Amino acid sequence: MAGSTWGTLLTMTTWGESHGKGVGVVVDGCPAGLALCEEDIQTYLNRRKPGQSRFTTMRQERDQVEILSGVFEGKTTGTPISLLVRNTDQRSHDYSSIMDIYRPGHADYTFDEKYGFRDYRGGGRSSGRETIGRVAAGAIAAKLLASLGVTVTAYARSIGPVEISMERFDLEAASENKVCMPDREAAKEAESYLEQMLEDQDSVGGVVECVITGLPAGIGEPVFEKLDARLAHAEMSIGAVKGVEIGDGFEAAKAVGSVNNDDFCRNADGTIGKRTNHSGGILGGMSDGSPIVLRAAFKPTPSISRPQQTVNRAGEEVETVIKGRHDPIIVPRAVVVVETMAAFTAADLMLQNAVAKLDNVRKVYER
Ligand SMILES: Cc1cc2nc3c(=O)[nH]c(=O)nc-3n(C[C@H](O)[C@H](O)[C@H](O)COP(=O)(O)O)c2cc1C
């Protein structure tokens, strides 16, 4: 039952249901002295807000964050930071059509089996709204990382069959189009593909790519808390994520060792570098100083308007039609969720790494 907390030294505990009074998170273990205001967090929440395009849900939520604790005179105090986002668009829907049936692709059946009943209003804890707490917590981690020279950036790599081209890669484009793709041509193609999905009353999946730069070598705790293991766990815990790759990922299984190995080299400044980055910046579960590259694969949005075959709570086979308008894709709103989960995980492991060497501990306590 204790599945709502993530992190070891830096922890987040998300809480709330999509149709309750609000959702939020408690972040503990953030060092004192980090400059933090609501705007720092709001900027991230605005990126996952619904109602921003034809391809995302029209639920009109302000998703305004309130800092309830842990910040004084604009700085973190080292005590738990509690963040609240009130639910403001809880229209009194008629849930009778879904309260007794198991929507295909959703968590209705498994919640009922596990707990004996479920919050059927909008999916409860399995709703995409749960990710608000993650994004708010990750925004704090991103600020902490920025103060240590580390940046985390995510974007849509593919939507259905449409993939970005690395030759046309332009990060600015990702904030200009509705599908968060850093390639204007691919974004246009993806948008018309999604128009087709809307017309067909169907949905599609996609891949979010995330890059962490500036992470020094040695971050990650062998053996069970390796950086790649922690990142994979963090990203797989997001609803609808069905696969995570680091570096070449599944493609590495097709490569030969002489190609897959990244040759080391000496950089101009005397530091050790690599000529390629098939490893995605991780060796032996620790960062190797190159950019960390990870990808999260999202399945198609489960809610579609087409009639589907299912079973009700009484065990009878029935046909169901999920009412309302449904997003044909989750990816554009999930980009910031992938980014902030990676930021939080990296920040937690950076804090853990600070006590890996006695020399570091001595520096703190020397008189
Ligand atoms: C940001 C975000 C938004 C989501 N929005 C929707 C949605 O609008 N409709 C839907 O059917 N599923 C949505 N989902 C996915 C479901 O929450 C998820 O597929 C479902 O709980 C079943 O879990 P699973 O896919 O991990 O097995 C969203 C997920 C995320 C991360």
mmCIF file of C-alpha atoms and ligand atoms in Angstrom:
data_model
loop_
_atom_site.group_PDB
_atom_site.id
_atom_site.type_symbol
_atom_site.label_atom_id
_atom_site.label_comp_id
_atom_site.label_asym_id
_atom_site.label_seq_id
_atom_site.Cartn_x
_atom_site.Cartn_y
_atom_site.Cartn_z
ATOM 1 C CA MET A 1 0.000 0.000 0.000
ATOM 2 C CA ALA A 2 3.015 2.283 0.453
ATOM 3 C CA GLY A 3 3.504 3.072 -3.205
ATOM 4 C CA SER A 4 3.129 6.841 -3.271
ATOM 5 C CA THR A 5 6.665 7.870 -2.251
ATOM 6 C CA TRP A 6 9.688 8.148 -4.547
ATOM 7 C CA GLY A 7 13.303 8.927 -3.670
ATOM 8 C CA THR A 8 15.844 8.082 -0.967
ATOM 9 C CA LEU A 9 17.380 11.306 0.407
ATOM 10 C CA LEU A 10 15.196 13.621 -1.653
ATOM 11 C CA THR A 11 11.674 12.211 -1.500
ATOM 12 C CA MET A 12 8.298 13.079 -2.995
ATOM 13 C CA THR A 13 4.973 11.737 -1.760
ATOM 14 C CA THR A 14 2.156 12.501 -4.191
ATOM 15 C CA TRP A 15 -1.439 12.502 -2.996
ATOM 16 C CA GLY A 16 -4.953 13.211 -4.261
ATOM 17 C CA GLU A 17 -7.488 12.000 -6.791
ATOM 18 C CA SER A 18 -8.618 13.646 -10.013
ATOM 19 C CA HIS A 19 -12.105 14.411 -8.652
ATOM 20 C CA GLY A 20 -11.223 15.086 -5.017
ATOM 21 C CA LYS A 21 -10.624 18.561 -3.588
ATOM 22 C CA GLY A 22 -7.125 18.758 -4.950
ATOM 23 C CA VAL A 23 -3.870 17.006 -5.704
ATOM 24 C CA GLY A 24 -0.408 17.667 -4.385
ATOM 25 C CA VAL A 25 2.924 16.500 -3.129
ATOM 26 C CA VAL A 26 5.165 16.641 -0.079
ATOM 27 C CA VAL A 27 8.856 17.014 -0.963
ATOM 28 C CA ASP A 28 11.266 16.182 1.831
ATOM 29 C CA GLY A 29 15.055 16.280 1.936
ATOM 30 C CA CYS A 30 15.541 19.391 -0.204
ATOM 31 C CA PRO A 31 18.613 21.191 1.175
ATOM 32 C CA ALA A 32 17.981 24.542 2.867
ATOM 33 C CA GLY A 33 18.875 27.722 1.000
ATOM 34 C CA LEU A 34 17.505 27.018 -2.477
ATOM 35 C CA ALA A 35 15.709 30.126 -3.821
ATOM 36 C CA LEU A 36 12.164 28.965 -4.592
ATOM 37 C CA CYS A 37 8.837 30.637 -5.425
ATOM 38 C CA GLU A 38 5.492 29.462 -6.788
ATOM 39 C CA GLU A 39 6.371 30.778 -10.264
ATOM 40 C CA ASP A 40 9.351 28.377 -10.457
ATOM 41 C CA ILE A 41 6.900 25.476 -10.093
ATOM 42 C CA GLN A 42 4.032 27.027 -12.074
ATOM 43 C CA THR A 43 6.183 27.288 -15.216
ATOM 44 C CA TYR A 44 6.495 23.494 -15.234
ATOM 45 C CA LEU A 45 2.838 22.836 -14.351
ATOM 46 C CA ASN A 46 1.723 25.061 -17.234
ATOM 47 C CA ARG A 47 3.493 22.715 -19.636
ATOM 48 C CA ARG A 48 1.257 19.762 -18.628
ATOM 49 C CA LYS A 49 -1.955 21.760 -18.258
ATOM 50 C CA PRO A 50 -4.972 20.424 -20.152
ATOM 51 C CA GLY A 51 -6.850 22.427 -22.770
ATOM 52 C CA GLN A 52 -3.808 23.725 -24.668
ATOM 53 C CA SER A 53 -4.545 22.197 -28.063
ATOM 54 C CA ARG A 54 -7.055 20.139 -30.021
ATOM 55 C CA PHE A 55 -5.050 17.045 -29.114
ATOM 56 C CA THR A 56 -5.249 17.379 -25.340
ATOM 57 C CA THR A 57 -8.179 17.182 -22.960
ATOM 58 C CA MET A 58 -10.444 20.219 -22.817
ATOM 59 C CA ARG A 59 -10.802 20.011 -19.026
ATOM 60 C CA GLN A 60 -10.146 23.651 -18.075
ATOM 61 C CA GLU A 61 -8.024 23.557 -14.943
ATOM 62 C CA ARG A 62 -5.953 26.506 -13.766
ATOM 63 C CA ASP A 63 -3.615 24.091 -11.978
ATOM 64 C CA GLN A 64 -2.412 26.920 -9.763
ATOM 65 C CA VAL A 65 0.178 25.765 -7.248
ATOM 66 C CA GLU A 66 0.280 26.951 -3.631
ATOM 67 C CA ILE A 67 3.366 26.447 -1.453
ATOM 68 C CA LEU A 68 2.045 25.541 1.996
ATOM 69 C CA SER A 69 5.297 24.940 3.849
ATOM 70 C CA GLY A 70 9.052 24.596 3.684
ATOM 71 C CA VAL A 71 9.845 28.001 2.134
ATOM 72 C CA PHE A 72 10.602 31.159 4.117
ATOM 73 C CA GLU A 73 11.697 34.526 2.747
ATOM 74 C CA GLY A 74 12.010 32.988 -0.725
ATOM 75 C CA LYS A 75 14.296 30.133 0.281
ATOM 76 C CA THR A 76 13.803 26.478 1.159
ATOM 77 C CA THR A 77 14.170 25.907 4.903
ATOM 78 C CA GLY A 78 15.245 22.247 4.787
ATOM 79 C CA THR A 79 11.852 21.153 6.168
ATOM 80 C CA PRO A 80 9.102 19.346 4.189
ATOM 81 C CA ILE A 81 7.808 21.402 1.251
ATOM 82 C CA SER A 82 4.084 20.840 0.836
ATOM 83 C CA LEU A 83 2.480 21.823 -2.483
ATOM 84 C CA LEU A 84 -1.234 21.982 -3.252
ATOM 85 C CA VAL A 85 -3.131 22.306 -6.537
ATOM 86 C CA ARG A 86 -6.885 22.586 -6.082
ATOM 87 C CA ASN A 87 -9.196 20.776 -8.513
ATOM 88 C CA THR A 88 -11.475 23.439 -9.936
ATOM 89 C CA ASP A 89 -13.186 21.691 -12.870
ATOM 90 C CA GLN A 90 -14.964 18.827 -11.133
ATOM 91 C CA ARG A 91 -18.191 19.042 -13.128
ATOM 92 C CA SER A 92 -20.776 16.672 -11.739
ATOM 93 C CA HIS A 93 -20.585 14.106 -14.512
ATOM 94 C CA ASP A 94 -22.848 11.108 -14.711
ATOM 95 C CA TYR A 95 -20.533 8.190 -13.931
ATOM 96 C CA SER A 96 -23.228 5.522 -14.123
ATOM 97 C CA SER A 97 -21.917 4.339 -17.509
ATOM 98 C CA ILE A 98 -18.426 3.531 -16.172
ATOM 99 C CA MET A 99 -18.902 2.797 -12.456
ATOM 100 C CA ASP A 100 -19.815 -0.828 -13.053
ATOM 101 C CA ILE A 101 -17.754 -1.644 -16.113
ATOM 102 C CA TYR A 102 -14.048 -2.179 -16.685
ATOM 103 C CA ARG A 103 -12.748 0.197 -19.344
ATOM 104 C CA PRO A 104 -10.274 -1.635 -21.608
ATOM 105 C CA GLY A 105 -6.713 -0.353 -21.187
ATOM 106 C CA HIS A 106 -7.544 1.366 -17.866
ATOM 107 C CA ALA A 107 -6.811 0.383 -14.268
ATOM 108 C CA ASP A 108 -10.502 -0.144 -13.294
ATOM 109 C CA TYR A 109 -10.369 -3.944 -13.143
ATOM 110 C CA THR A 110 -7.057 -4.149 -11.262
ATOM 111 C CA PHE A 111 -8.088 -1.488 -8.684
ATOM 112 C CA ASP A 112 -11.349 -3.371 -8.003
ATOM 113 C CA GLU A 113 -9.527 -6.696 -7.672
ATOM 114 C CA LYS A 114 -6.919 -5.218 -5.320
ATOM 115 C CA TYR A 115 -9.005 -2.986 -3.045
ATOM 116 C CA GLY A 116 -12.547 -4.322 -3.464
ATOM 117 C CA PHE A 117 -13.823 -0.959 -4.715
ATOM 118 C CA ARG A 118 -12.456 2.058 -6.553
ATOM 119 C CA ASP A 119 -12.867 5.779 -7.070
ATOM 120 C CA TYR A 120 -14.543 5.565 -10.488
ATOM 121 C CA ARG A 121 -14.679 9.348 -10.957
ATOM 122 C CA GLY A 122 -12.005 9.969 -13.583
ATOM 123 C CA GLY A 123 -9.737 7.100 -12.548
ATOM 124 C CA GLY A 124 -8.871 8.276 -9.011
ATOM 125 C CA ARG A 125 -5.156 7.751 -8.340
ATOM 126 C CA SER A 126 -4.591 6.193 -11.774
ATOM 127 C CA SER A 127 -5.639 9.458 -13.436
ATOM 128 C CA GLY A 128 -3.129 11.536 -15.368
ATOM 129 C CA ARG A 129 -3.835 14.259 -12.774
ATOM 130 C CA GLU A 130 -1.678 12.382 -10.263
ATOM 131 C CA THR A 131 1.310 13.528 -12.308
ATOM 132 C CA ILE A 132 0.752 17.122 -11.135
ATOM 133 C CA GLY A 133 2.475 16.240 -7.851
ATOM 134 C CA ARG A 134 5.389 14.670 -9.738
ATOM 135 C CA VAL A 135 5.845 17.689 -11.991
ATOM 136 C CA ALA A 136 5.703 20.121 -9.051
ATOM 137 C CA ALA A 137 8.277 18.082 -7.109
ATOM 138 C CA GLY A 138 10.455 17.697 -10.189
ATOM 139 C CA ALA A 139 10.387 21.465 -10.780
ATOM 140 C CA ILE A 140 12.091 21.908 -7.391
ATOM 141 C CA ALA A 141 14.637 19.221 -8.287
ATOM 142 C CA ALA A 142 15.299 20.917 -11.639
ATOM 143 C CA LYS A 143 16.026 24.181 -9.817
ATOM 144 C CA LEU A 144 18.352 22.359 -7.436
ATOM 145 C CA LEU A 145 20.121 20.711 -10.405
ATOM 146 C CA ALA A 146 20.424 24.040 -12.253
ATOM 147 C CA SER A 147 22.268 25.453 -9.234
ATOM 148 C CA LEU A 148 24.733 22.530 -9.657
ATOM 149 C CA GLY A 149 25.164 23.074 -13.417
ATOM 150 C CA VAL A 150 22.882 20.218 -14.531
ATOM 151 C CA THR A 151 20.056 20.635 -17.063
ATOM 152 C CA VAL A 152 17.290 18.215 -18.012
ATOM 153 C CA THR A 153 15.378 18.544 -21.295
ATOM 154 C CA ALA A 154 12.651 16.357 -22.785
ATOM 155 C CA TYR A 155 10.699 16.448 -26.063
ATOM 156 C CA ALA A 156 8.567 14.158 -28.218
ATOM 157 C CA ARG A 157 10.781 11.913 -30.337
ATOM 158 C CA SER A 158 7.973 10.128 -32.147
ATOM 159 C CA ILE A 159 4.203 10.175 -32.421
ATOM 160 C CA GLY A 160 2.705 7.047 -33.976
ATOM 161 C CA PRO A 161 4.794 6.395 -37.096
ATOM 162 C CA VAL A 162 6.164 9.981 -37.284
ATOM 163 C CA GLU A 163 9.704 10.402 -35.937
ATOM 164 C CA ILE A 164 11.853 13.533 -35.668
ATOM 165 C CA SER A 165 14.954 13.820 -37.856
ATOM 166 C CA MET A 166 18.198 14.578 -36.009
ATOM 167 C CA GLU A 167 19.348 16.645 -39.034
ATOM 168 C CA ARG A 168 16.393 18.998 -38.557
ATOM 169 C CA PHE A 169 16.634 19.003 -34.727
ATOM 170 C CA ASP A 170 15.728 22.423 -33.293
ATOM 171 C CA LEU A 171 14.853 22.477 -29.594
ATOM 172 C CA GLU A 172 13.101 25.840 -29.879
ATOM 173 C CA ALA A 173 10.549 24.281 -32.236
ATOM 174 C CA ALA A 174 9.420 21.920 -29.460
ATOM 175 C CA SER A 175 8.005 24.831 -27.449
ATOM 176 C CA GLU A 176 6.298 26.323 -30.523
ATOM 177 C CA ASN A 177 4.242 23.384 -31.818
ATOM 178 C CA LYS A 178 1.374 21.479 -30.195
ATOM 179 C CA VAL A 179 3.131 18.122 -30.185
ATOM 180 C CA CYS A 180 6.415 19.185 -28.468
ATOM 181 C CA MET A 181 8.543 17.985 -31.377
ATOM 182 C CA PRO A 182 11.956 19.618 -31.939
ATOM 183 C CA ASP A 183 11.489 19.306 -35.720
ATOM 184 C CA ARG A 184 8.990 21.591 -37.491
ATOM 185 C CA GLU A 185 8.434 19.272 -40.457
ATOM 186 C CA ALA A 186 7.823 16.184 -38.299
ATOM 187 C CA ALA A 187 5.510 18.214 -36.035
ATOM 188 C CA LYS A 188 3.302 19.171 -39.004
ATOM 189 C CA GLU A 189 3.172 15.561 -40.141
ATOM 190 C CA ALA A 190 2.334 14.388 -36.599
ATOM 191 C CA GLU A 191 -0.429 16.998 -36.278
ATOM 192 C CA SER A 192 -2.154 15.852 -39.455
ATOM 193 C CA TYR A 193 -1.769 12.237 -38.320
ATOM 194 C CA LEU A 194 -3.490 13.167 -35.035
ATOM 195 C CA GLU A 195 -6.306 14.930 -36.951
ATOM 196 C CA GLN A 196 -6.859 11.608 -38.687
ATOM 197 C CA MET A 197 -6.919 9.826 -35.308
ATOM 198 C CA LEU A 198 -9.561 12.276 -34.049
ATOM 199 C CA GLU A 199 -11.666 11.583 -37.118
ATOM 200 C CA ASP A 200 -11.246 7.815 -36.651
ATOM 201 C CA GLN A 201 -12.140 8.099 -32.920
ATOM 202 C CA ASP A 202 -8.882 6.315 -32.187
ATOM 203 C CA SER A 203 -5.659 7.063 -30.307
ATOM 204 C CA VAL A 204 -1.935 6.552 -30.743
ATOM 205 C CA GLY A 205 1.229 6.293 -28.653
ATOM 206 C CA GLY A 206 4.690 7.792 -28.951
ATOM 207 C CA VAL A 207 8.163 8.167 -27.477
ATOM 208 C CA VAL A 208 9.478 10.921 -25.212
ATOM 209 C CA GLU A 209 13.247 11.463 -25.227
ATOM 210 C CA CYS A 210 15.026 13.073 -22.289
ATOM 211 C CA VAL A 211 18.614 14.345 -22.087
ATOM 212 C CA ILE A 212 20.483 15.234 -18.884
ATOM 213 C CA THR A 213 23.605 17.324 -19.382
ATOM 214 C CA GLY A 214 26.247 18.486 -16.919
ATOM 215 C CA LEU A 215 25.973 15.449 -14.652
ATOM 216 C CA PRO A 216 29.497 14.666 -13.372
ATOM 217 C CA ALA A 217 30.832 11.098 -13.623
ATOM 218 C CA GLY A 218 30.022 8.744 -10.733
ATOM 219 C CA ILE A 219 26.343 9.521 -10.023
ATOM 220 C CA GLY A 220 24.363 6.325 -9.245
ATOM 221 C CA GLU A 221 24.641 3.801 -6.385
ATOM 222 C CA PRO A 222 25.793 0.282 -7.290
ATOM 223 C CA VAL A 223 24.312 -2.235 -7.234
ATOM 224 C CA PHE A 224 20.538 -2.003 -6.774
ATOM 225 C CA GLU A 225 20.318 1.782 -7.001
ATOM 226 C CA LYS A 226 22.148 2.204 -10.303
ATOM 227 C CA LEU A 227 21.390 5.383 -12.214
ATOM 228 C CA ASP A 228 19.847 3.498 -15.152
ATOM 229 C CA ALA A 229 17.806 1.279 -12.814
ATOM 230 C CA ARG A 230 16.478 4.298 -10.890
ATOM 231 C CA LEU A 231 15.658 6.244 -14.057
ATOM 232 C CA ALA A 232 13.841 3.253 -15.543
ATOM 233 C CA HIS A 233 11.844 2.756 -12.324
ATOM 234 C CA ALA A 234 10.962 6.459 -12.155
ATOM 235 C CA GLU A 235 9.767 6.652 -15.758
ATOM 236 C CA MET A 236 7.943 3.292 -15.739
ATOM 237 C CA SER A 237 5.916 4.497 -12.754
ATOM 238 C CA ILE A 238 4.208 7.084 -15.009
ATOM 239 C CA GLY A 239 0.814 5.889 -16.263
ATOM 240 C CA ALA A 240 0.849 4.592 -19.858
ATOM 241 C CA VAL A 241 4.668 4.168 -20.032
ATOM 242 C CA LYS A 242 5.360 0.698 -21.388
ATOM 243 C CA GLY A 243 9.094 0.800 -22.061
ATOM 244 C CA VAL A 244 12.253 2.702 -21.121
ATOM 245 C CA GLU A 245 15.534 2.740 -23.038
ATOM 246 C CA ILE A 246 18.924 4.126 -22.032
ATOM 247 C CA GLY A 247 21.278 5.131 -24.843
ATOM 248 C CA ASP A 248 20.925 2.733 -27.773
ATOM 249 C CA GLY A 249 18.594 0.593 -25.638
ATOM 250 C CA PHE A 250 17.061 -2.293 -27.577
ATOM 251 C CA GLU A 251 19.113 -1.364 -30.667
ATOM 252 C CA ALA A 252 22.273 -2.259 -28.676
ATOM 253 C CA ALA A 253 21.128 -5.878 -28.726
ATOM 254 C CA LYS A 254 21.601 -5.869 -32.516
ATOM 255 C CA ALA A 255 25.016 -4.163 -32.477
ATOM 256 C CA VAL A 256 28.493 -5.700 -32.333
ATOM 257 C CA GLY A 257 30.867 -4.918 -29.466
ATOM 258 C CA SER A 258 33.363 -3.044 -31.629
ATOM 259 C CA VAL A 259 30.632 -0.591 -32.594
ATOM 260 C CA ASN A 260 28.692 -0.492 -29.342
ATOM 261 C CA ASN A 261 31.727 0.236 -27.131
ATOM 262 C CA ASP A 262 32.331 3.972 -26.789
ATOM 263 C CA ASP A 263 36.075 4.660 -27.172
ATOM 264 C CA PHE A 264 37.486 6.870 -24.440
ATOM 265 C CA CYS A 265 39.515 9.921 -25.386
ATOM 266 C CA ARG A 266 41.292 12.826 -23.744
ATOM 267 C CA ASN A 267 39.411 16.108 -24.112
ATOM 268 C CA ALA A 268 41.247 19.328 -24.985
ATOM 269 C CA ASP A 269 40.921 20.463 -21.358
ATOM 270 C CA GLY A 270 42.618 17.262 -20.117
ATOM 271 C CA THR A 271 39.448 15.578 -18.859
ATOM 272 C CA ILE A 272 38.406 12.090 -19.980
ATOM 273 C CA GLY A 273 35.667 11.902 -22.624
ATOM 274 C CA LYS A 274 34.115 9.439 -25.078
ATOM 275 C CA ARG A 275 34.100 9.538 -28.882
ATOM 276 C CA THR A 276 30.521 8.188 -29.102
ATOM 277 C CA ASN A 277 27.650 7.779 -26.652
ATOM 278 C CA HIS A 278 25.954 4.449 -27.322
ATOM 279 C CA SER A 279 25.879 3.914 -23.547
ATOM 280 C CA GLY A 280 23.587 6.905 -23.087
ATOM 281 C CA GLY A 281 25.972 8.385 -20.536
ATOM 282 C CA ILE A 282 25.846 5.490 -18.045
ATOM 283 C CA LEU A 283 28.482 2.806 -17.363
ATOM 284 C CA GLY A 284 28.202 0.343 -14.490
ATOM 285 C CA GLY A 285 25.101 2.136 -13.257
ATOM 286 C CA MET A 286 26.943 5.448 -12.840
ATOM 287 C CA SER A 287 27.014 8.552 -15.006
ATOM 288 C CA ASP A 288 30.133 8.617 -17.212
ATOM 289 C CA GLY A 289 30.208 12.370 -17.775
ATOM 290 C CA SER A 290 28.509 12.309 -21.231
ATOM 291 C CA PRO A 291 24.890 13.376 -21.669
ATOM 292 C CA ILE A 292 22.392 10.896 -20.215
ATOM 293 C CA VAL A 293 19.928 9.888 -22.935
ATOM 294 C CA LEU A 294 16.735 8.040 -22.077
ATOM 295 C CA ARG A 295 13.486 7.328 -23.875
ATOM 296 C CA ALA A 296 10.049 6.460 -22.495
ATOM 297 C CA ALA A 297 7.495 4.707 -24.728
ATOM 298 C CA PHE A 298 3.840 5.662 -24.169
ATOM 299 C CA LYS A 299 0.976 3.437 -25.232
ATOM 300 C CA PRO A 300 -2.044 4.922 -27.064
ATOM 301 C CA THR A 301 -4.541 6.773 -24.821
ATOM 302 C CA PRO A 302 -6.832 4.030 -23.440
ATOM 303 C CA SER A 303 -10.036 6.137 -23.565
ATOM 304 C CA ILE A 304 -11.381 6.089 -27.118
ATOM 305 C CA SER A 305 -14.894 6.884 -28.337
ATOM 306 C CA ARG A 306 -15.340 3.689 -30.340
ATOM 307 C CA PRO A 307 -17.557 0.920 -28.949
ATOM 308 C CA GLN A 308 -15.444 -1.668 -27.111
ATOM 309 C CA GLN A 309 -16.105 -5.108 -25.678
ATOM 310 C CA THR A 310 -15.665 -5.535 -21.955
ATOM 311 C CA VAL A 311 -17.017 -7.129 -18.788
ATOM 312 C CA ASN A 312 -18.968 -5.509 -15.944
ATOM 313 C CA ARG A 313 -18.515 -5.979 -12.182
ATOM 314 C CA ALA A 314 -21.080 -8.768 -12.284
ATOM 315 C CA GLY A 315 -18.881 -10.632 -14.750
ATOM 316 C CA GLU A 316 -21.203 -10.189 -17.758
ATOM 317 C CA GLU A 317 -19.827 -9.396 -21.207
ATOM 318 C CA VAL A 318 -21.073 -5.989 -22.359
ATOM 319 C CA GLU A 319 -20.358 -3.394 -25.009
ATOM 320 C CA THR A 320 -19.197 -0.001 -23.765
ATOM 321 C CA VAL A 321 -18.816 3.453 -25.248
ATOM 322 C CA ILE A 322 -16.759 5.898 -23.170
ATOM 323 C CA LYS A 323 -18.582 9.222 -23.374
ATOM 324 C CA GLY A 324 -16.946 12.586 -23.952
ATOM 325 C CA ARG A 325 -14.098 13.841 -26.077
ATOM 326 C CA HIS A 326 -10.808 11.974 -25.758
ATOM 327 C CA ASP A 327 -7.184 12.921 -26.374
ATOM 328 C CA PRO A 328 -5.796 10.996 -29.339
ATOM 329 C CA ILE A 329 -2.313 11.154 -27.713
ATOM 330 C CA ILE A 330 -0.813 11.429 -24.202
ATOM 331 C CA VAL A 331 2.757 12.305 -25.234
ATOM 332 C CA PRO A 332 2.648 16.158 -25.513
ATOM 333 C CA ARG A 333 1.388 16.515 -21.929
ATOM 334 C CA ALA A 334 3.682 13.772 -20.642
ATOM 335 C CA VAL A 335 6.926 15.343 -21.920
ATOM 336 C CA VAL A 336 7.277 17.474 -18.793
ATOM 337 C CA VAL A 337 6.384 14.480 -16.583
ATOM 338 C CA VAL A 338 9.261 12.432 -18.049
ATOM 339 C CA GLU A 339 11.597 15.425 -17.689
ATOM 340 C CA THR A 340 10.719 16.132 -14.058
ATOM 341 C CA MET A 341 10.863 12.467 -12.986
ATOM 342 C CA ALA A 342 14.373 12.291 -14.501
ATOM 343 C CA ALA A 343 15.346 15.549 -12.753
ATOM 344 C CA PHE A 344 14.072 14.358 -9.382
ATOM 345 C CA THR A 345 15.859 11.015 -9.679
ATOM 346 C CA ALA A 346 19.142 12.627 -10.754
ATOM 347 C CA ALA A 347 18.949 15.185 -7.916
ATOM 348 C CA ASP A 348 18.295 12.453 -5.348
ATOM 349 C CA LEU A 349 21.305 10.455 -6.579
ATOM 350 C CA MET A 350 23.507 13.576 -6.615
ATOM 351 C CA LEU A 351 22.701 14.134 -2.952
ATOM 352 C CA GLN A 352 23.481 10.481 -2.183
ATOM 353 C CA ASN A 353 26.772 10.715 -4.077
ATOM 354 C CA ALA A 354 27.874 13.625 -1.880
ATOM 355 C CA VAL A 355 28.706 11.155 0.927
ATOM 356 C CA ALA A 356 30.358 8.485 -1.260
ATOM 357 C CA LYS A 357 33.909 9.597 -0.344
ATOM 358 C CA LEU A 358 35.320 10.213 3.126
ATOM 359 C CA ASP A 359 37.078 13.283 1.693
ATOM 360 C CA ASN A 360 33.700 14.845 0.917
ATOM 361 C CA VAL A 361 32.399 14.104 4.416
ATOM 362 C CA ARG A 362 35.559 15.595 5.950
ATOM 363 C CA LYS A 363 35.055 18.791 3.937
ATOM 364 C CA VAL A 364 31.681 19.254 5.640
ATOM 365 C CA TYR A 365 32.959 18.647 9.155
ATOM 366 C CA GLU A 366 36.496 20.028 9.063
ATOM 367 C CA ARG A 367 37.179 22.761 11.631
HETATM 368 C C1 LIG B 1 -0.049 13.045 -18.249
HETATM 369 C C2 LIG B 1 -0.967 11.875 -18.483
HETATM 370 C C3 LIG B 1 -2.250 12.095 -18.972
HETATM 371 C C4 LIG B 1 -3.100 11.029 -19.211
HETATM 372 N N1 LIG B 1 -4.334 11.295 -19.725
HETATM 373 C C5 LIG B 1 -5.155 10.269 -20.053
HETATM 374 C C6 LIG B 1 -6.409 10.535 -20.658
HETATM 375 O O1 LIG B 1 -6.786 11.692 -20.895
HETATM 376 N N2 LIG B 1 -7.193 9.479 -20.987
HETATM 377 C C7 LIG B 1 -6.807 8.183 -20.736
HETATM 378 O O2 LIG B 1 -7.547 7.272 -21.068
HETATM 379 N N3 LIG B 1 -5.615 7.901 -20.164
HETATM 380 C C8 LIG B 1 -4.784 8.904 -19.814
HETATM 381 N N4 LIG B 1 -3.572 8.623 -19.236
HETATM 382 C C9 LIG B 1 -3.133 7.205 -19.083
HETATM 383 C C10 LIG B 1 -3.802 6.446 -17.976
HETATM 384 O O3 LIG B 1 -3.645 7.130 -16.760
HETATM 385 C C11 LIG B 1 -3.198 5.024 -17.887
HETATM 386 O O4 LIG B 1 -3.047 4.482 -19.157
HETATM 387 C C12 LIG B 1 -4.102 4.115 -17.074
HETATM 388 O O5 LIG B 1 -4.127 4.523 -15.728
HETATM 389 C C13 LIG B 1 -3.657 2.641 -17.099
HETATM 390 O O6 LIG B 1 -2.348 2.491 -16.628
HETATM 391 P P1 LIG B 1 -1.203 1.833 -17.517
HETATM 392 O O7 LIG B 1 -1.389 2.361 -18.905
HETATM 393 O O8 LIG B 1 0.097 2.302 -16.919
HETATM 394 O O9 LIG B 1 -1.386 0.350 -17.463
HETATM 395 C C14 LIG B 1 -2.679 9.682 -18.951
HETATM 396 C C15 LIG B 1 -1.398 9.471 -18.433
HETATM 397 C C16 LIG B 1 -0.534 10.539 -18.208
HETATM 398 C C17 LIG B 1 0.841 10.270 -17.695
#
